[in-house]
PDB file of C-alpha atoms in Angstrom:
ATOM      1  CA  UNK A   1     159.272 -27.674  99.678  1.00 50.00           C
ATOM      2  CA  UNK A   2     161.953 -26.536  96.638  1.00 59.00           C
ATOM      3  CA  UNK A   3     159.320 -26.033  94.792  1.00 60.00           C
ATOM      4  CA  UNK A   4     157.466 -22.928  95.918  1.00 62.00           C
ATOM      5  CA  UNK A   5     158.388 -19.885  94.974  1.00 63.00           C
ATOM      6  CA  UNK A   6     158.214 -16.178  96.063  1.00 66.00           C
ATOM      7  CA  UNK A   7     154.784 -14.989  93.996  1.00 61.00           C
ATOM      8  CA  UNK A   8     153.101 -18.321  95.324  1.00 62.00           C
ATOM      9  CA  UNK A   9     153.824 -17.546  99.343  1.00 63.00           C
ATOM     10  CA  UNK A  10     153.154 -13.842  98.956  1.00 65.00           C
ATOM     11  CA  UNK A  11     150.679 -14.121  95.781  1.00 67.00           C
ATOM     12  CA  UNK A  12     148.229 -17.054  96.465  1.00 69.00           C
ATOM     13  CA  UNK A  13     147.600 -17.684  99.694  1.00 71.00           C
ATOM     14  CA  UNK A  14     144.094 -16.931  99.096  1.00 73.00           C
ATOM     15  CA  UNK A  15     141.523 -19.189  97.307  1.00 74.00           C
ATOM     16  CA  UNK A  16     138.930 -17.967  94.308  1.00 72.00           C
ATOM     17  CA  UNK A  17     135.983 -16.898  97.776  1.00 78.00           C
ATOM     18  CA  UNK A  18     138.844 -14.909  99.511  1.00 75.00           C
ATOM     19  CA  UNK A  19     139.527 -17.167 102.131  1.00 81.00           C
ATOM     20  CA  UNK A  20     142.683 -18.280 103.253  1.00 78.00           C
ATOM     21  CA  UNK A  21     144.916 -21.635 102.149  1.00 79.00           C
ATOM     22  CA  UNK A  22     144.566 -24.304 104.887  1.00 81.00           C
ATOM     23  CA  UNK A  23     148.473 -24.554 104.039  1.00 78.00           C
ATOM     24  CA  UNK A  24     148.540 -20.974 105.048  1.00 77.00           C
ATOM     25  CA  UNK A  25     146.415 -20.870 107.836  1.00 82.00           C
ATOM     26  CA  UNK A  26     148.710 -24.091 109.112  1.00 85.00           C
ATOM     27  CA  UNK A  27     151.867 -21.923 108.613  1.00 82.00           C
ATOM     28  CA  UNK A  28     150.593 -18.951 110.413  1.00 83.00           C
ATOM     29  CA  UNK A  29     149.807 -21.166 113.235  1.00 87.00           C
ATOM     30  CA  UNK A  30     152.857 -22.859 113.460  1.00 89.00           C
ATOM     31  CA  UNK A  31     154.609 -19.370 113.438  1.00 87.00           C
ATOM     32  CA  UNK A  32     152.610 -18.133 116.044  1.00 87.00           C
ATOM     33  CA  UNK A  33     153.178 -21.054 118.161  1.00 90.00           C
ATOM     34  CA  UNK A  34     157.707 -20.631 117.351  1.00 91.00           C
ATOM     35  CA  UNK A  35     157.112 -17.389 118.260  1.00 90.00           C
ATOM     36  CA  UNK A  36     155.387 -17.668 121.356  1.00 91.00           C
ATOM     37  CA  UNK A  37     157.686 -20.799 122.551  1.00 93.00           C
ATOM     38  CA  UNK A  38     160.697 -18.351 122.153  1.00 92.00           C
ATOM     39  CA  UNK A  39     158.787 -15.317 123.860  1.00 90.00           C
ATOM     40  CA  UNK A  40     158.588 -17.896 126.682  1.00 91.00           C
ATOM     41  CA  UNK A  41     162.210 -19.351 126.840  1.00 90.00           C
ATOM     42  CA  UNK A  42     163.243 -15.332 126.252  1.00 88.00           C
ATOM     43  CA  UNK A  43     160.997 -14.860 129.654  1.00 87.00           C
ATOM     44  CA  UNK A  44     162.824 -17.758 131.255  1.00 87.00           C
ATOM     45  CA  UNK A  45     166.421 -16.286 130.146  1.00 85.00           C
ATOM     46  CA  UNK A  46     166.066 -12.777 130.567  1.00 85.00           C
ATOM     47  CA  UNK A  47     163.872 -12.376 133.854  1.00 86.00           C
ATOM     48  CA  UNK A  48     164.153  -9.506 136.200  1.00 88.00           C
ATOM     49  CA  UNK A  49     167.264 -10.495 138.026  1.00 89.00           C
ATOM     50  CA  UNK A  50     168.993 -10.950 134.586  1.00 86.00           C
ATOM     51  CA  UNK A  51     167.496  -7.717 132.993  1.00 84.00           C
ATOM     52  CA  UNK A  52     169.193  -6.091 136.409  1.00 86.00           C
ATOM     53  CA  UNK A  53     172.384  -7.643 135.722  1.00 85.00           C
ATOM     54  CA  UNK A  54     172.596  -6.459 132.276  1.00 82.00           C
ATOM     55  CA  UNK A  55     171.455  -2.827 133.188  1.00 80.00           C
ATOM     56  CA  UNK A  56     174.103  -3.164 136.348  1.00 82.00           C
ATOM     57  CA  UNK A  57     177.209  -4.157 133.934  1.00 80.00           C
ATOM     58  CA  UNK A  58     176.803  -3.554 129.915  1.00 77.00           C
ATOM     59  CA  UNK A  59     175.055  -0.824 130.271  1.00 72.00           C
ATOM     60  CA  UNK A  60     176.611   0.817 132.976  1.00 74.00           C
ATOM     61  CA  UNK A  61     179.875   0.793 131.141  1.00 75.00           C
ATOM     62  CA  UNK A  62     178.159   2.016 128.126  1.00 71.00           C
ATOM     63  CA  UNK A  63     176.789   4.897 130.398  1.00 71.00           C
ATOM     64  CA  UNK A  64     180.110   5.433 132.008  1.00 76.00           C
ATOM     65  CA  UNK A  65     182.076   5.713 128.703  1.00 72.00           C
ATOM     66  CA  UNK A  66     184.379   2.611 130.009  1.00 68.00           C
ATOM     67  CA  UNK A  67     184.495   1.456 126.875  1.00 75.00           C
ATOM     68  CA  UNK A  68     187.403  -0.285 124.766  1.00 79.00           C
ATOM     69  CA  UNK A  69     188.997   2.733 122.805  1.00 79.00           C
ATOM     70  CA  UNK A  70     191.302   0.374 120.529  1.00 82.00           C
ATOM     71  CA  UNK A  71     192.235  -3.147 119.088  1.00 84.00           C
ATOM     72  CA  UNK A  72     195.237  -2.868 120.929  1.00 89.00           C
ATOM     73  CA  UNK A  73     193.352  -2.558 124.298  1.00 85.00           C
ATOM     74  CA  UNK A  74     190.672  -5.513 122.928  1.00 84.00           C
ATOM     75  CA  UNK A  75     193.448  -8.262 122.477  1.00 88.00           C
ATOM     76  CA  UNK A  76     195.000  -7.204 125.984  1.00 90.00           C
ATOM     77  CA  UNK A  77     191.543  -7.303 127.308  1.00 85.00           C
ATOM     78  CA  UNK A  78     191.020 -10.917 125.726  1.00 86.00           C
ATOM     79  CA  UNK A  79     194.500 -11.919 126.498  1.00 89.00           C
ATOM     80  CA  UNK A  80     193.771 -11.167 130.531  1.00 88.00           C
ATOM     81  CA  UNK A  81     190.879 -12.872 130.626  1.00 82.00           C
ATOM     82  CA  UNK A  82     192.201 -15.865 129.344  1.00 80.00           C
ATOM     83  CA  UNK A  83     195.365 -15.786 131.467  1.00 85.00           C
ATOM     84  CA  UNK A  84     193.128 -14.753 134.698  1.00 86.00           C
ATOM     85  CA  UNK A  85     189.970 -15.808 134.444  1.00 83.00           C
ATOM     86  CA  UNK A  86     186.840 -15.108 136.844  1.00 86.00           C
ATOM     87  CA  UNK A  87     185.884 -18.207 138.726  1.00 87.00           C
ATOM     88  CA  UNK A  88     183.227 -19.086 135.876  1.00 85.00           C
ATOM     89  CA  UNK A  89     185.668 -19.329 133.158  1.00 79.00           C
ATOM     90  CA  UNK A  90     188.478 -21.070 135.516  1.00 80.00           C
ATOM     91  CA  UNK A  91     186.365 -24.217 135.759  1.00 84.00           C
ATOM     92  CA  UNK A  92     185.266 -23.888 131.825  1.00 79.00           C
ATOM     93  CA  UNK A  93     188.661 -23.934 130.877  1.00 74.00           C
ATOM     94  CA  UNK A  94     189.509 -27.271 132.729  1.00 81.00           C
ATOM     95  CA  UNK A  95     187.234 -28.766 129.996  1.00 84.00           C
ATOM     96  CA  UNK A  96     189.690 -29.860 126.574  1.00 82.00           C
ATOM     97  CA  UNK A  97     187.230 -27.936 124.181  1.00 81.00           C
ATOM     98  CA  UNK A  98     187.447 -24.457 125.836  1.00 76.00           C
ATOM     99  CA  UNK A  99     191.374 -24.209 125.018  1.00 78.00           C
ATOM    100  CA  UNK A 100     192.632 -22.638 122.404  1.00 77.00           C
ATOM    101  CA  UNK A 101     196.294 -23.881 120.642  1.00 80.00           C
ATOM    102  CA  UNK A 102     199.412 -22.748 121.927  1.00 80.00           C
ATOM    103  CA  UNK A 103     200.121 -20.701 119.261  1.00 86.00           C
ATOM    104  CA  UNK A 104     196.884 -18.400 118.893  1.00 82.00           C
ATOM    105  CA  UNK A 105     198.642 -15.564 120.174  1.00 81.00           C
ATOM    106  CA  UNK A 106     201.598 -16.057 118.388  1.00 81.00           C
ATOM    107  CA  UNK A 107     201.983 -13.213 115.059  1.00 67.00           C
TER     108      UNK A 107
END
C-alpha cells in the first residue's frame, strides 16, 4: 500500500530467526510468476520466423548503413508512407482512428 516505504521493502523483509516475510516470499512469487508469463508471451511474439524477420530488415539496414541521415529525410520518409502505404497500413488506415487531421503537415 501508500504506506510502505523504501527502508521497510529493502530493510525488513526478514524476521528476528532470519527467515523471510510471508509478504515477501508472496511478492517474490508473484514476480517470478509476471516474469515468466511475459518470458512466455515474448516466446509467442518473437519466435524464430520473427527473430528472422527482424535480422532480415532492421538489422540489415543497420548493417548496410541505409540509415536516415536527417530530419528532413525522416518527415519525407513518414510523409510517403502515409501517402503510399504497404498493403498492411492501406487497410489500417480505412479505420477512423488511424487518420491523422488534415492539417498535421501543415507548418
Amino acid at each position: 500500500g501508500d504506506e510502505i516505504s523504501f527502508n521497510r521493502i529493502f530493510y525488513c523483509s526478514k524476521k528476528s530467526n532470519g527467515e523471510l516475510c510471508e509478504m515477501v516470499k508472496k511478492r517474490e512469487r508473484w514476480w517470478v510468476k509476471h516474469l515468466m508469463e511475459r518470458a512466455e508471451q515474448t516466446a509467442e511474439t518473437y519466435n524464430v520466423d520473427m527473430a528472422t524477420k527482424i535480422h532480415n530488415t532492421t538489422y540489415k539496414t543497420a548493417i548496410e548503413r541505409n540509415l536516415i541521415p536527417d530530419r528532413e529525410a525522416l518527415t519525407t520518409r513518414i510523409g510517403s508512407m502515409i501517402k503510399s502505404p504497404n498493403s498492411t497500413w492501406a487497410e489500417k488506415k480505412q479505420n477512423p482512428e488511424w487518420e491523422l487531421p488534415r492539417t498535421y503537415f501543415d507548418g
